[in-house]
Short mmCIF file of C-alpha atoms in Angstrom, two decimals:
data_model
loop_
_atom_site.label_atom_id
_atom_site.label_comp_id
_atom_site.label_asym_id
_atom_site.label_seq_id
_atom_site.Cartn_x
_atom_site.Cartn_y
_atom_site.Cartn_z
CA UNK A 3 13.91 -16.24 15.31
CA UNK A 4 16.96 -17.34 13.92
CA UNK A 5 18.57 -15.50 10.91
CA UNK A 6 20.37 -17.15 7.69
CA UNK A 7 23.94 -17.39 7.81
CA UNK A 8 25.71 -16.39 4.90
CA UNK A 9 27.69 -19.12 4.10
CA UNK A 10 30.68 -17.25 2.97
CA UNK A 11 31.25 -14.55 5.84
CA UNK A 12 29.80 -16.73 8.25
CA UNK A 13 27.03 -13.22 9.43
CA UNK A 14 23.66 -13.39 9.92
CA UNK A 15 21.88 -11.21 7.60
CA UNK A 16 19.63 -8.00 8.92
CA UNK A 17 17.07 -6.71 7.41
CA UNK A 18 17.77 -3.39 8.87
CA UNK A 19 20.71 -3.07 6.47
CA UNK A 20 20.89 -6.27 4.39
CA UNK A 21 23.52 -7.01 2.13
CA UNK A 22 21.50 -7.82 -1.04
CA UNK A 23 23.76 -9.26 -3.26
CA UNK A 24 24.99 -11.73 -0.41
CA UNK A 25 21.97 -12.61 0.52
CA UNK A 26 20.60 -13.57 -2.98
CA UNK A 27 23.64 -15.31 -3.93
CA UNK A 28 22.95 -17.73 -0.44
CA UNK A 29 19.76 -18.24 -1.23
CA UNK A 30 19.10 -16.13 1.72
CA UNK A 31 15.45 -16.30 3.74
CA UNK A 32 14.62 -13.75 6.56
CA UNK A 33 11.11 -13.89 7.99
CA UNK A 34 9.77 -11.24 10.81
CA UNK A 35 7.21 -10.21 13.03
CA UNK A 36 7.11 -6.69 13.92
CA UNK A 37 4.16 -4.29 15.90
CA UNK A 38 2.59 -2.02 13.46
CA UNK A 39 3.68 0.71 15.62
CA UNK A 40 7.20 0.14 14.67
CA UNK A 41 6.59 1.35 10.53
CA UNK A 42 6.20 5.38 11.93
CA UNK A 43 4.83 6.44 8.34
CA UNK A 44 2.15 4.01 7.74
CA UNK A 45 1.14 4.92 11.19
CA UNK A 46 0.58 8.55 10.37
CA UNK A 47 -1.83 6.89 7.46
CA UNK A 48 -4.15 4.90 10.00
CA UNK A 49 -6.64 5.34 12.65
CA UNK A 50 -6.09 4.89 16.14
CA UNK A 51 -3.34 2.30 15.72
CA UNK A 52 -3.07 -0.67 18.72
CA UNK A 53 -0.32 -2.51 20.20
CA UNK A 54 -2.03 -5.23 19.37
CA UNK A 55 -1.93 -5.47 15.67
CA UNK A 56 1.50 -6.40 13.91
CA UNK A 57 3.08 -6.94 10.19
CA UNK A 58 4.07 -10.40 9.39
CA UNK A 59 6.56 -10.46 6.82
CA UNK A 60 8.84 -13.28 4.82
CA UNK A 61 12.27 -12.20 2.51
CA UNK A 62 13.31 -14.95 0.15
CA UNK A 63 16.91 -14.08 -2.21
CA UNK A 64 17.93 -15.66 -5.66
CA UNK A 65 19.96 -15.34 -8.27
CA UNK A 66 18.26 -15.71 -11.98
CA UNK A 67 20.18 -16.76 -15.03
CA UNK A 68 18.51 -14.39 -17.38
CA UNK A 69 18.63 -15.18 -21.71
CA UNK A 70 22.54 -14.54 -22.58
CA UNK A 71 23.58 -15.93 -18.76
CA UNK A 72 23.76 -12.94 -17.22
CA UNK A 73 22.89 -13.32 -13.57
CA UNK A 74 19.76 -11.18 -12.25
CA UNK A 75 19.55 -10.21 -8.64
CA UNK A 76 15.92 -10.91 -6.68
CA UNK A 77 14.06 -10.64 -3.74
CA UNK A 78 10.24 -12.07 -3.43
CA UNK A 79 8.44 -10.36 -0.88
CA UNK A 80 5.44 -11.53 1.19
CA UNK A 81 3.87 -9.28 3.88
CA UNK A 82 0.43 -9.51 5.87
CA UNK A 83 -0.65 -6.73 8.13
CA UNK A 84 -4.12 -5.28 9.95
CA UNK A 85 -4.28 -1.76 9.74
CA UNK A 86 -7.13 0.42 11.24
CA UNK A 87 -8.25 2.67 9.21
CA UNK A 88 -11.98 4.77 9.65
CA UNK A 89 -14.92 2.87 7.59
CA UNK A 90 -16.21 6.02 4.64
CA UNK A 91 -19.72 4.69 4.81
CA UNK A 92 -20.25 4.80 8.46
CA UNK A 93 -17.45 6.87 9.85
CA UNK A 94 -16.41 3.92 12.80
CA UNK A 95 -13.42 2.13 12.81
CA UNK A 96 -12.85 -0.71 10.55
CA UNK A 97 -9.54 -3.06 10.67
CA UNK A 98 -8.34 -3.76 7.25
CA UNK A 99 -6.12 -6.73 6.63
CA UNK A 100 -3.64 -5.92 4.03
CA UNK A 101 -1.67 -8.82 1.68
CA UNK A 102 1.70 -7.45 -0.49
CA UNK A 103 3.51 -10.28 -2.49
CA UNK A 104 5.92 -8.99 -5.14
CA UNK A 105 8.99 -9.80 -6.61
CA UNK A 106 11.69 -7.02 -7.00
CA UNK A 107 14.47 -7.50 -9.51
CA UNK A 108 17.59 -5.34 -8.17
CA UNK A 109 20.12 -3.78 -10.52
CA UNK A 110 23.63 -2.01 -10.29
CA UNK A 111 22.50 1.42 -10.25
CA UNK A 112 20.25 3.95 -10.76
CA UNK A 113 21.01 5.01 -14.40
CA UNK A 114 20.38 1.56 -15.41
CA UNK A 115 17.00 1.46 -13.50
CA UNK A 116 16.10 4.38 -15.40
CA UNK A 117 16.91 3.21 -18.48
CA UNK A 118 15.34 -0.62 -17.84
CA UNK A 119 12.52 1.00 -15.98
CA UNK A 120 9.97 2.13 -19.30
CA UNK A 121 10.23 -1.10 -20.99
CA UNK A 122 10.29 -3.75 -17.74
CA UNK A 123 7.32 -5.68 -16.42
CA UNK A 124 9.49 -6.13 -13.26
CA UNK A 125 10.17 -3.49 -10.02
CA UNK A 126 13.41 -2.94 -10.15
CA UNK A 127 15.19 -1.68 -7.35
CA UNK A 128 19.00 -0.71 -7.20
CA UNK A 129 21.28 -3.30 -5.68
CA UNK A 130 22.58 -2.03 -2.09
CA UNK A 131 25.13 -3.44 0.59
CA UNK A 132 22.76 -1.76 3.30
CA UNK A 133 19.46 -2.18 2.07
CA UNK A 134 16.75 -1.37 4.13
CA UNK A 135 13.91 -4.30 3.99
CA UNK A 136 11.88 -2.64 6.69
CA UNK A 137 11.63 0.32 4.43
CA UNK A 138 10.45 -1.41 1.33
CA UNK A 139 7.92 -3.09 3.26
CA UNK A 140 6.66 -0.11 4.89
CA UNK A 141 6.44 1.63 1.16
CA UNK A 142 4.56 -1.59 0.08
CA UNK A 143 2.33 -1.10 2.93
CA UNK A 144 1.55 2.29 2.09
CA UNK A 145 0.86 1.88 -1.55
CA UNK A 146 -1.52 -1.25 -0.09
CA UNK A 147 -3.58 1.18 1.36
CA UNK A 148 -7.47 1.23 0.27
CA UNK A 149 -8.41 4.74 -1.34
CA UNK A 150 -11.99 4.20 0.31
CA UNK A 151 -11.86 1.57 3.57
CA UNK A 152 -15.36 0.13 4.03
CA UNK A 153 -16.35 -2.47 6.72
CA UNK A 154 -18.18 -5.30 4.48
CA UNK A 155 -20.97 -4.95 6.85
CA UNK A 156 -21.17 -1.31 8.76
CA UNK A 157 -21.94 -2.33 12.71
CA UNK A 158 -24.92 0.65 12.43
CA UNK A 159 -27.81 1.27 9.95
CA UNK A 160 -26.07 4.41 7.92
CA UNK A 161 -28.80 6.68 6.93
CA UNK A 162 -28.42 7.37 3.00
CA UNK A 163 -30.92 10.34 3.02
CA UNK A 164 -30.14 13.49 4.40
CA UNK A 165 -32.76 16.67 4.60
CA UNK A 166 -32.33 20.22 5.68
CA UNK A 167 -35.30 22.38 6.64
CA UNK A 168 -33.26 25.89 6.35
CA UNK A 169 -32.17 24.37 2.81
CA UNK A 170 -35.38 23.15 1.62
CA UNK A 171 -36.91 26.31 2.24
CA UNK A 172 -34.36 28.40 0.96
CA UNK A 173 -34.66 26.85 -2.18
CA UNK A 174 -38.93 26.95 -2.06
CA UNK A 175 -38.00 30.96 -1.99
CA UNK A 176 -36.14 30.96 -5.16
CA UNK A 177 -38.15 31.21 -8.59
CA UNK A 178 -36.97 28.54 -11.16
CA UNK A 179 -34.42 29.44 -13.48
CA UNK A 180 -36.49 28.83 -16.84
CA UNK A 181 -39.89 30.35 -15.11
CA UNK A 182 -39.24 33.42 -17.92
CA UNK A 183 -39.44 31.07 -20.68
CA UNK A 184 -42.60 29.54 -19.57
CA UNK A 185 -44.13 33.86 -19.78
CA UNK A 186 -42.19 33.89 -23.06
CA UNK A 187 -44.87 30.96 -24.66
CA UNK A 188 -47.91 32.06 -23.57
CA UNK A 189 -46.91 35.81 -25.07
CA UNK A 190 -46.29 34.14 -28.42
CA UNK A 191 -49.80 31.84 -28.49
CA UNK A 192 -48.45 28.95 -27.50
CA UNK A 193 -49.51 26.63 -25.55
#
């Protein structure tokens, strides 16, 4: 796949260590197709993972004129993956398609994230010459993730009742709590 140029230095731009600033000011698009096994910590996060499966991903750049003209860095992100994770309901594996698509608005440092960061709609992220894409989209990835994976339809009949002789009976063996109060009543009369 071909990378964009930037028209000034005449490079192709890398998402392994792009050049943000560059890149949005070309109106810079980089677009990818990587195995899932290449994104190690979203890996550690998923069940079984295959060869097979792989995380699409598309990089566009611009440069905003924000209210007073001042120029605003910013990178839309669009990412599709299938991830298998282990179904909660059944226990069996279950292969979860996964959409990102956010916009990140870059700034010059950190301080100035931190300041922006309680009062902004916006991610911001702090501008870089070496910015990792790979890394953001592995983060985004991550935070994707479902907190309770479920097939829509488990493959097997999951059983929702569960019984327990040695725990039934243990329980049979035990007088109820509020038996006393029931002795209490019929000492006082009532009935």
């Amino acid at each position: 796949m071909r990378k964009p140029m930037d028209k000034e230095a005449g490079k192709a731009f890398s998402a392994d260590h792009l050049d943000v600033w560059a890149f949005a000011q070309a109106g810079g698009q980089l677009a990818g197709r990587d195995q899932l096994l290449k994104y190690e910590r979203l890996v550690l996060d998923t069940q079984a993972p295959r060869a097979d499966l792989f995380v699409d991903w598309q990089a566009e750049g611009s440069v905003r004129k924000a209210p007073g003209g001042v120029a605003q860095v910013w990178l839309q992100l669009r990412v599709h993956a299938t991830v298998p994770l282990q179904c909660q309901r059944c226990l069996a594996p279950v292969d979860v398609p996964l959409v990102v698509e956010r916009a990140f608005r870059f700034v010059a440092d950190e301080a100035t994230a931190d300041a922006l960061d309680e009062g902004c709609e916006e991610d911001l992220l702090v501008l870089s010459h070496r910015f990792d894409l790979r890394a953001l989209i592995e983060d985004e990835l991550i935070l994707a993730l479902p907190l309770v994976p479920l097939h829509d339809h488990c493959p097997e009949v999951v059983p929702m009742v569960s019984t327990d002789p040695d725990f039934d009976a243990a329980g049979a063996d035990k007088p109820h709590p509020f038996a006393a109060l029931a002795g209490l009543r019929k000492d006082h009369g009532e009935k």
